[in-house]
Short mmCIF file of C-alpha atoms and ligand atoms in Angstrom, two decimals:
data_model
loop_
_atom_site.label_atom_id
_atom_site.label_comp_id
_atom_site.label_asym_id
_atom_site.label_seq_id
_atom_site.Cartn_x
_atom_site.Cartn_y
_atom_site.Cartn_z
CA MET A 247 -62.16 -9.06 -27.24
CA PRO A 248 -59.46 -8.84 -29.79
CA THR A 249 -56.31 -10.96 -28.87
CA THR A 250 -53.04 -9.63 -29.20
CA ASP A 251 -50.20 -11.69 -28.32
CA GLY A 252 -46.98 -10.15 -27.07
CA LEU A 253 -49.16 -7.05 -26.91
CA GLU A 254 -48.11 -5.98 -30.57
CA ASP A 255 -49.46 -2.54 -31.11
CA VAL A 256 -51.44 -2.26 -27.91
CA VAL A 257 -51.34 1.08 -26.79
CA ALA A 258 -51.46 0.40 -22.92
CA SER A 259 -51.17 4.00 -21.39
CA HIS A 260 -50.29 7.79 -22.09
CA SER A 261 -47.04 9.09 -22.09
CA ARG A 262 -45.25 12.66 -22.27
CA ILE A 263 -41.82 10.83 -21.95
CA CYS A 264 -40.60 9.28 -25.02
CA ASP A 265 -41.74 9.86 -28.71
CA LEU A 266 -41.09 6.06 -30.86
CA ASP A 267 -41.98 6.89 -34.38
CA GLY A 268 -41.01 2.89 -35.70
CA LYS A 269 -42.23 3.79 -39.29
CA LEU A 270 -39.97 6.76 -39.37
CA GLY A 271 -36.84 5.61 -37.35
CA LYS A 272 -37.92 9.17 -35.01
CA LEU A 273 -37.39 9.46 -31.30
CA SER A 274 -37.41 12.12 -28.82
CA TYR A 275 -37.55 12.41 -24.84
CA PHE A 276 -40.22 14.78 -24.27
CA GLY A 277 -40.06 16.11 -27.74
CA VAL A 278 -36.03 16.55 -27.96
CA ASP A 279 -34.52 15.09 -30.91
CA ILE A 280 -32.11 11.79 -29.69
CA HIS A 281 -29.64 12.71 -32.62
CA ASP A 282 -29.74 16.24 -30.89
CA LEU A 283 -29.13 14.26 -27.55
CA ALA A 284 -26.26 12.82 -28.45
CA ARG A 285 -24.58 15.69 -30.48
CA TYR A 286 -24.75 17.52 -28.15
CA SER A 287 -26.27 16.56 -24.16
CA SER A 288 -24.91 14.37 -21.43
CA PHE A 289 -26.54 11.57 -19.38
CA GLU A 290 -26.83 13.92 -16.61
CA GLU A 291 -29.22 16.36 -18.76
CA THR A 292 -30.81 14.08 -20.22
CA ALA A 293 -32.13 12.44 -17.44
CA TYR A 294 -32.91 15.86 -15.85
CA LEU A 295 -35.01 15.70 -18.61
CA LEU A 296 -36.17 12.61 -18.41
CA TRP A 297 -37.02 13.24 -14.36
CA ASN A 298 -38.65 17.30 -15.08
CA GLY A 299 -39.79 17.47 -18.49
CA THR A 300 -37.96 20.33 -19.88
CA LEU A 301 -34.13 20.79 -20.35
CA PRO A 302 -32.54 22.20 -17.23
CA THR A 303 -30.82 25.76 -16.57
CA ARG A 304 -26.79 25.77 -16.12
CA SER A 305 -27.70 26.11 -12.24
CA GLN A 306 -30.11 23.28 -12.09
CA LEU A 307 -27.23 20.87 -14.29
CA ASP A 308 -25.06 21.60 -11.46
CA ASP A 309 -27.47 20.82 -8.78
CA MET A 310 -28.74 17.27 -10.44
CA GLU A 311 -24.88 16.88 -10.99
CA ALA A 312 -24.15 17.32 -7.28
CA GLN A 313 -26.68 15.00 -6.02
CA LEU A 314 -26.02 12.55 -8.10
CA CYS A 315 -22.31 12.58 -7.30
CA ALA A 316 -23.39 13.24 -3.66
CA ASN A 317 -25.21 9.76 -3.82
CA ARG A 318 -22.64 6.96 -5.71
CA ALA A 319 -21.42 5.57 -2.24
CA LEU A 320 -23.32 2.60 -1.48
CA PRO A 321 -24.88 2.04 2.52
CA GLY A 322 -22.35 -0.53 4.78
CA PRO A 323 -24.53 -3.53 4.55
CA VAL A 324 -25.23 -3.36 1.04
CA SER A 325 -21.66 -3.87 -0.05
CA LYS A 326 -21.40 -6.35 2.44
CA LEU A 327 -24.30 -8.48 1.08
CA MET A 328 -22.82 -8.17 -2.09
CA ARG A 329 -19.93 -9.98 -1.12
CA LEU A 330 -21.77 -12.85 -0.07
CA LEU A 331 -22.96 -13.53 -3.44
CA PRO A 332 -20.96 -16.46 -5.28
CA THR A 333 -18.41 -14.77 -7.39
CA THR A 334 -19.99 -17.20 -10.07
CA SER A 335 -23.35 -15.06 -9.75
CA THR A 336 -24.14 -13.07 -13.19
CA PRO A 337 -24.04 -8.99 -12.83
CA MET A 338 -27.76 -9.02 -13.60
CA ASP A 339 -28.57 -11.45 -10.53
CA VAL A 340 -26.06 -9.46 -7.98
CA LEU A 341 -27.57 -5.82 -9.45
CA ARG A 342 -31.54 -7.13 -9.26
CA THR A 343 -31.06 -8.47 -5.89
CA THR A 344 -28.59 -5.73 -4.68
CA VAL A 345 -30.79 -2.97 -6.16
CA SER A 346 -33.87 -4.68 -4.02
CA SER A 347 -31.94 -4.65 -0.98
CA LEU A 348 -31.59 -0.76 -1.42
CA SER A 349 -34.93 -0.69 -0.15
CA SER A 350 -34.07 -1.31 3.44
CA PHE A 351 -31.47 2.01 3.51
CA ASP A 352 -34.08 4.44 2.05
CA PRO A 353 -33.71 7.68 4.43
CA ASP A 354 -36.87 8.50 3.29
CA ALA A 355 -38.99 4.90 3.81
CA GLY A 356 -42.16 5.32 3.97
CA ASP A 357 -42.47 8.51 2.30
CA ASN A 358 -44.33 8.01 -0.79
CA SER A 359 -44.29 11.95 -1.72
CA SER A 360 -42.94 13.14 -5.54
CA ALA A 361 -40.27 15.18 -4.01
CA ALA A 362 -39.19 11.41 -2.16
CA ASN A 363 -39.39 9.36 -5.18
CA HIS A 364 -37.49 11.92 -7.31
CA HIS A 365 -34.46 11.87 -4.99
CA ARG A 366 -35.11 8.00 -5.28
CA ALA A 367 -34.84 8.46 -8.72
CA ILE A 368 -31.30 10.33 -8.29
CA ARG A 369 -30.60 7.57 -5.98
CA LEU A 370 -31.33 4.67 -7.45
CA THR A 371 -29.31 6.32 -10.53
CA SER A 372 -26.07 7.20 -9.08
CA MET A 373 -25.92 3.78 -7.01
CA LEU A 374 -26.54 1.59 -9.96
CA GLY A 375 -23.41 2.29 -11.41
CA THR A 376 -21.91 1.61 -7.85
CA ILE A 377 -23.42 -1.45 -7.56
CA VAL A 378 -21.91 -2.61 -11.16
CA THR A 379 -18.67 -1.63 -10.74
CA ALA A 380 -17.86 -3.05 -7.66
CA TRP A 381 -19.59 -6.62 -8.57
CA ASP A 382 -17.05 -6.75 -11.51
CA ARG A 383 -13.88 -6.01 -8.85
CA ILE A 384 -15.42 -8.24 -5.82
CA ARG A 385 -15.47 -11.27 -8.38
CA ASN A 386 -12.29 -11.03 -9.99
CA GLY A 387 -10.90 -10.90 -6.26
CA LYS A 388 -10.47 -6.82 -6.19
CA GLU A 389 -11.77 -4.27 -3.49
CA PRO A 390 -14.19 -2.41 -4.84
CA VAL A 391 -13.23 1.58 -5.63
CA ALA A 392 -14.58 4.07 -3.78
CA PRO A 393 -16.52 6.92 -5.84
CA LEU A 394 -14.88 10.23 -7.14
CA THR A 395 -16.83 12.75 -5.25
CA TYR A 396 -17.04 14.93 -8.35
CA GLY A 397 -16.88 14.25 -12.30
CA ASN A 398 -19.73 13.30 -14.91
CA TYR A 399 -21.35 9.39 -14.39
CA ALA A 400 -19.84 7.88 -17.01
CA THR A 401 -15.92 9.06 -16.09
CA ASN A 402 -16.38 7.75 -12.70
CA PHE A 403 -18.07 4.42 -13.75
CA LEU A 404 -15.19 3.76 -15.95
CA TYR A 405 -12.83 5.05 -13.16
CA MET A 406 -14.42 2.44 -10.34
CA LEU A 407 -14.24 -0.14 -12.91
CA THR A 408 -10.82 0.25 -13.27
CA GLY A 409 -9.21 2.45 -10.73
CA GLU A 410 -7.92 4.34 -12.93
CA LEU A 411 -8.96 7.90 -14.54
CA PRO A 412 -10.67 6.86 -18.04
CA ASP A 413 -9.16 9.77 -21.11
CA ALA A 414 -11.93 12.40 -22.12
CA TYR A 415 -12.60 9.80 -24.83
CA LYS A 416 -13.36 7.70 -23.62
CA ALA A 417 -15.65 8.85 -20.68
CA ARG A 418 -17.31 10.88 -24.10
CA MET A 419 -18.16 7.70 -25.61
CA LEU A 420 -19.25 5.84 -22.41
CA ASP A 421 -21.84 9.09 -21.90
CA VAL A 422 -23.17 8.99 -25.28
CA ILE A 423 -24.18 5.29 -25.20
CA LEU A 424 -26.14 6.08 -21.89
CA ILE A 425 -27.64 9.03 -23.75
CA LEU A 426 -28.98 7.00 -26.02
CA HIS A 427 -30.13 3.72 -23.70
CA ALA A 428 -31.84 6.36 -21.53
CA ASP A 429 -35.49 5.65 -22.55
CA HIS A 430 -37.19 3.89 -24.83
CA GLU A 431 -41.06 4.13 -24.46
CA LEU A 432 -42.76 0.74 -23.14
CA ASN A 433 -40.32 -1.49 -23.72
CA ALA A 434 -40.45 -4.51 -22.22
CA SER A 435 -38.50 -3.53 -19.16
CA THR A 436 -40.27 -0.53 -18.89
CA PHE A 437 -43.58 -2.10 -18.71
CA ALA A 438 -42.74 -4.53 -15.88
CA ALA A 439 -42.24 -1.26 -13.99
CA ARG A 440 -45.26 0.79 -14.44
CA VAL A 441 -46.89 -2.51 -14.04
CA THR A 442 -45.29 -2.74 -10.33
CA ALA A 443 -45.72 1.21 -9.57
CA GLY A 444 -49.51 0.35 -10.97
CA THR A 445 -49.74 -1.09 -7.63
CA LEU A 446 -48.58 1.27 -5.85
CA ALA A 447 -45.67 -0.86 -4.53
CA SER A 448 -43.04 1.48 -3.74
CA MET A 449 -40.31 1.97 -6.58
CA TYR A 450 -37.61 0.06 -5.53
CA ALA A 451 -39.72 -2.87 -6.28
CA ALA A 452 -40.73 -1.54 -9.91
CA ILE A 453 -36.50 -1.37 -10.79
CA THR A 454 -36.00 -4.47 -9.59
CA SER A 455 -38.95 -6.14 -11.81
CA ALA A 456 -37.46 -3.71 -15.02
CA ILE A 457 -34.01 -5.05 -13.89
CA GLY A 458 -35.20 -9.30 -14.38
CA ALA A 459 -36.98 -7.72 -17.22
CA LEU A 460 -34.28 -6.00 -19.18
CA SER A 461 -31.71 -9.47 -18.33
CA GLY A 462 -33.17 -11.75 -21.03
CA PRO A 463 -31.58 -11.95 -24.39
CA LEU A 464 -34.81 -10.73 -26.16
CA HIS A 465 -34.57 -7.39 -24.51
CA GLY A 466 -31.21 -5.59 -22.50
CA GLY A 467 -29.34 -9.36 -22.69
CA ALA A 468 -29.28 -9.34 -26.66
CA ASN A 469 -26.19 -6.88 -26.68
CA GLU A 470 -23.99 -9.62 -24.66
CA GLN A 471 -24.83 -12.00 -26.78
CA VAL A 472 -23.73 -10.31 -30.15
CA MET A 473 -20.43 -10.09 -28.62
CA ARG A 474 -20.51 -13.39 -28.47
CA MET A 475 -21.51 -13.99 -32.00
CA LEU A 476 -19.03 -11.66 -33.17
CA LEU A 477 -16.07 -13.61 -31.22
CA ARG A 478 -17.66 -17.12 -32.82
CA ILE A 479 -16.88 -15.33 -36.19
CA GLY A 480 -13.42 -14.10 -35.31
CA GLU A 481 -12.34 -13.39 -38.37
CA VAL A 482 -13.96 -10.62 -41.71
CA ASP A 483 -13.46 -13.06 -44.09
CA ARG A 484 -15.69 -15.89 -41.76
CA ALA A 485 -18.56 -13.87 -41.31
CA GLU A 486 -20.85 -14.22 -44.51
CA ALA A 487 -20.46 -17.97 -44.42
CA TYR A 488 -21.26 -17.68 -40.64
CA ILE A 489 -24.47 -15.85 -41.49
CA ALA A 490 -25.46 -17.71 -44.19
CA ASP A 491 -25.41 -21.21 -41.97
CA ALA A 492 -26.64 -19.68 -39.13
CA ILE A 493 -29.76 -18.80 -41.34
CA GLU A 494 -30.00 -21.99 -42.74
CA ARG A 495 -30.54 -23.13 -39.85
CA LYS A 496 -32.69 -20.82 -38.72
CA GLU A 497 -30.98 -19.38 -35.81
CA ARG A 498 -32.36 -16.15 -34.32
CA ILE A 499 -29.07 -13.32 -34.34
CA MET A 500 -29.17 -10.95 -31.78
CA GLY A 501 -29.30 -7.46 -32.27
CA PHE A 502 -31.37 -7.04 -35.36
CA GLY A 503 -35.17 -7.36 -35.49
CA HIS A 504 -37.30 -4.91 -33.37
CA ARG A 505 -40.98 -4.67 -32.20
CA VAL A 506 -42.07 -1.30 -33.29
CA TYR A 507 -38.76 -0.02 -35.67
CA ARG A 508 -39.22 -0.82 -39.47
CA THR A 509 -36.64 1.47 -40.55
CA GLU A 510 -33.19 2.07 -38.78
CA ASP A 511 -33.04 2.05 -35.23
CA PRO A 512 -32.34 5.81 -34.99
CA ARG A 513 -29.72 4.99 -32.15
CA ALA A 514 -28.10 2.17 -34.51
CA THR A 515 -26.84 5.24 -36.63
CA HIS A 516 -24.73 6.22 -33.82
CA LEU A 517 -23.33 3.29 -32.41
CA ARG A 518 -22.75 2.35 -36.30
CA ALA A 519 -20.26 5.36 -36.38
CA MET A 520 -18.90 4.98 -33.21
CA SER A 521 -18.07 1.19 -33.29
CA ARG A 522 -16.02 1.80 -36.61
CA GLU A 523 -14.62 5.28 -35.44
CA LEU A 524 -13.16 3.51 -31.82
CA GLY A 525 -12.19 0.31 -34.55
CA GLU A 526 -9.81 2.80 -35.99
CA ARG A 527 -8.43 4.97 -32.79
CA THR A 528 -7.63 1.23 -31.30
CA GLY A 529 -6.50 -0.48 -34.06
CA GLN A 530 -9.26 -3.44 -33.50
CA SER A 531 -11.54 -2.57 -36.70
CA LYS A 532 -12.38 -5.77 -37.37
CA TRP A 533 -15.28 -5.72 -35.14
CA TYR A 534 -16.78 -3.13 -36.51
CA GLU A 535 -15.76 -4.69 -39.80
CA ILE A 536 -17.36 -7.76 -39.35
CA SER A 537 -20.57 -6.10 -37.94
CA HIS A 538 -20.51 -4.76 -40.97
CA ILE A 539 -20.78 -8.06 -43.22
CA VAL A 540 -23.25 -9.36 -40.34
CA GLU A 541 -25.62 -6.13 -41.10
CA ASP A 542 -25.34 -6.38 -44.86
CA GLN A 543 -26.12 -10.04 -44.76
CA ILE A 544 -28.84 -9.40 -42.31
CA LYS A 545 -30.62 -6.79 -43.71
CA GLU A 546 -30.04 -8.29 -47.74
CA HIS A 547 -31.40 -11.81 -46.61
CA LYS A 548 -33.72 -12.07 -43.64
CA GLY A 549 -35.00 -7.92 -44.32
CA LEU A 550 -34.36 -6.37 -40.63
CA ASN A 551 -32.29 -3.87 -39.39
CA ALA A 552 -29.72 -3.80 -36.36
CA ASN A 553 -31.12 -2.83 -33.22
CA VAL A 554 -29.70 -1.02 -29.94
CA ASP A 555 -27.57 -3.88 -29.22
CA PHE A 556 -25.71 -4.58 -32.64
CA TYR A 557 -23.17 -1.95 -32.71
CA SER A 558 -23.27 -1.55 -28.77
CA ALA A 559 -21.45 -4.90 -28.79
CA SER A 560 -18.22 -4.00 -30.40
CA VAL A 561 -18.00 -0.47 -28.85
CA TYR A 562 -18.17 -2.33 -25.06
CA TYR A 563 -15.61 -4.85 -26.68
CA MET A 564 -12.94 -2.51 -27.81
CA MET A 565 -13.77 -0.22 -24.61
CA GLY A 566 -12.36 -2.53 -22.38
CA ILE A 567 -15.33 -3.66 -20.98
CA PRO A 568 -16.17 -7.35 -19.77
CA ILE A 569 -18.81 -8.40 -21.76
CA ASP A 570 -21.60 -9.65 -19.04
CA MET A 571 -21.18 -5.93 -18.27
CA ASP A 572 -22.67 -4.87 -21.35
CA THR A 573 -26.58 -5.29 -20.04
CA PRO A 574 -25.13 -4.16 -16.92
CA ILE A 575 -24.02 -0.51 -18.26
CA PHE A 576 -27.84 -0.62 -19.98
CA ALA A 577 -29.72 -1.38 -17.16
CA CYS A 578 -27.58 2.09 -15.41
CA SER A 579 -28.31 4.76 -18.18
CA ARG A 580 -32.26 3.05 -18.68
CA VAL A 581 -33.12 3.26 -14.73
CA THR A 582 -33.46 7.20 -15.39
CA GLY A 583 -36.19 5.68 -18.29
CA TRP A 584 -37.90 3.71 -15.69
CA THR A 585 -37.50 5.88 -12.53
CA ALA A 586 -39.31 8.74 -15.24
CA HIS A 587 -42.04 6.61 -15.75
CA VAL A 588 -42.40 5.35 -12.40
CA LEU A 589 -42.85 9.07 -11.39
CA GLU A 590 -45.45 9.32 -14.38
CA GLN A 591 -47.38 6.54 -13.34
CA TYR A 592 -47.20 7.43 -9.83
CA ALA A 593 -48.88 11.11 -11.05
CA ASN A 594 -51.91 9.52 -12.60
CA ASN A 595 -52.10 5.64 -11.25
CA ARG A 596 -54.74 2.92 -12.51
CA LEU A 597 -53.82 -0.63 -11.37
CA ILE A 598 -52.25 -2.04 -14.93
CA ARG A 599 -53.97 -5.42 -15.78
CA PRO A 600 -54.87 -6.65 -18.79
CA ARG A 601 -57.19 -10.12 -20.10
CA ALA A 602 -55.82 -13.17 -21.33
CA GLU A 603 -58.46 -15.17 -23.74
CA TYR A 604 -58.77 -18.29 -22.23
CA VAL A 605 -58.06 -21.42 -24.55
CA GLY A 606 -57.81 -23.92 -22.03
CA PRO A 607 -59.80 -27.14 -21.11
CA LYS A 608 -63.40 -26.52 -19.89
CA ASN A 609 -65.62 -28.46 -17.77
CA VAL A 610 -62.97 -30.53 -16.18
CA GLU A 611 -64.37 -33.13 -13.84
CA TYR A 612 -62.71 -33.46 -10.34
CA MET A 613 -61.44 -36.81 -10.04
CA LEU A 614 -59.96 -37.95 -6.66
CA ILE A 615 -56.51 -38.72 -6.60
CA ASP A 616 -56.92 -42.21 -5.93
CA GLN A 617 -59.27 -42.53 -8.77
CA ARG A 618 -56.54 -41.28 -11.33
CA GLY A 619 -54.49 -43.30 -13.72
N1 COA X 640 -33.50 -12.81 -35.96
C1 COA X 640 -33.78 -14.07 -36.93
N2 COA X 640 -35.32 -14.13 -37.44
C2 COA X 640 -35.62 -12.93 -36.50
C3 COA X 640 -34.86 -11.91 -35.64
C4 COA X 640 -33.59 -12.23 -35.14
N3 COA X 640 -33.17 -11.22 -34.62
N4 COA X 640 -35.69 -11.11 -35.10
C5 COA X 640 -37.25 -11.16 -35.64
N5 COA X 640 -37.37 -12.69 -35.95
C6 COA X 640 -38.22 -13.12 -37.68
C7 COA X 640 -39.11 -14.17 -36.71
O1 COA X 640 -38.17 -15.32 -36.70
C8 COA X 640 -39.87 -13.83 -37.16
O2 COA X 640 -40.00 -14.99 -38.19
P1 COA X 640 -41.38 -15.60 -38.78
O3 COA X 640 -42.19 -14.82 -38.89
O4 COA X 640 -40.86 -16.46 -39.94
O5 COA X 640 -41.48 -16.28 -37.88
C9 COA X 640 -40.59 -12.83 -37.38
O6 COA X 640 -39.02 -11.57 -37.94
C10 COA X 640 -41.21 -11.74 -36.55
O7 COA X 640 -40.40 -12.37 -35.61
P2 COA X 640 -41.07 -12.06 -33.60
O8 COA X 640 -40.17 -12.93 -33.07
O9 COA X 640 -42.09 -12.29 -33.65
O10 COA X 640 -41.03 -10.40 -33.53
P3 COA X 640 -41.16 -9.94 -32.43
O11 COA X 640 -41.44 -8.47 -32.82
O12 COA X 640 -42.04 -10.61 -31.69
O13 COA X 640 -40.09 -9.54 -31.56
C11 COA X 640 -37.80 -9.25 -31.03
C12 COA X 640 -38.99 -8.94 -31.23
C13 COA X 640 -36.94 -7.79 -30.98
C14 COA X 640 -37.82 -9.76 -29.76
C15 COA X 640 -37.00 -10.11 -31.82
O14 COA X 640 -36.66 -9.05 -33.25
C16 COA X 640 -35.87 -10.49 -31.62
O15 COA X 640 -36.10 -11.91 -31.27
N6 COA X 640 -34.36 -9.91 -31.90
C17 COA X 640 -33.11 -10.59 -31.09
C18 COA X 640 -33.14 -10.13 -29.98
C19 COA X 640 -32.57 -8.93 -29.90
O16 COA X 640 -32.30 -7.80 -30.41
N7 COA X 640 -33.21 -7.84 -28.78
C20 COA X 640 -33.10 -6.52 -28.20
C21 COA X 640 -34.16 -6.00 -29.11
S1 COA X 640 -34.00 -4.53 -28.79
#
């Protein structure tokens, strides 16, 4: 039986959702190129595509947007539960715990029909934004801001975070970030969601698994670590020496490398341009400039490309988003992909249960406890 640690290059399921070519650096959702989505689409339209397999008509999109708006408010007891958590809890821990609790307040509990699960996908996507922003306010001793009953996801998210309506430029920046993070084939968190759904556990259980998997620094947690590194570097003229030292110490540099891409991650192309543009616009170009030097150095000395988490870190920072909210924002977007994969898993389910090659001791004699030295 061939054994692959980390399931590298193992094809574990059929899927119609995300086409990822790591050699050519191509990414599409249901055949629609990510570059076109980033340029012309919205997060809502991208979510519709992921859940339904085709781009919506105008009226279908209007309906989807209305449903997303209508499902933003959290059940009262869930808001209360959040206030019971220590304010030192990380936003990802709070998100995982709170999303898990949403199952207890599901109006369609017990209904595992496709229609009920489509509605759950909308509900979860809307509520994740509310949970993430409410937590930032609660932990800072502020009242959560009630969600808008209108406006797109990005606008409402920034409004709930700050209490002020964002300008159109900032809202569009976040909208594009959400599009770019929405799905990425069988990444670790999506795989976790599919494994859980494959036991016919609920969509809430699957998304809770996914949030746990996303939080680690080798996956979604990398963006936060990237910004902490950029802050440690601090100045443009320190970047080269910092990276030389890090390479010398054989450190893993967050935001670089990828299991699938062997060339530029197409999402990084957009995020790099956004970082440069935002830097110029906000007078904080140094974060882009430091990032660019780091990228050049890692490419030259390690042959590794920047991934989605590298330039997104400086973009979030220059947008004024607290650093530990980077990964939760990733989750707010990726929940559309997770739920799309869960719907696909349910539609054609088979338990996901691989094997392990046993390399431990064999035929060990059982010794009674009092005889063990
Ligand atoms: N910094 C330094 N070296 C890295 C590296 C990084 N970010 N990513 C990979 N490498 C090196 C490893 O040290 C290893 O070298 P070796 O063969 O000399 O030991 C080689 O590249 C292969 O790495 P490996 O960890 O086996 O690849 P993987 O496919 O298992 O891991 C990642 C993929 C994404 C987990 C890995 O590249 C990584 O840890 N990146 C940083 C975290 C990150 O940005 N995650 C977000 C991904 S979107």
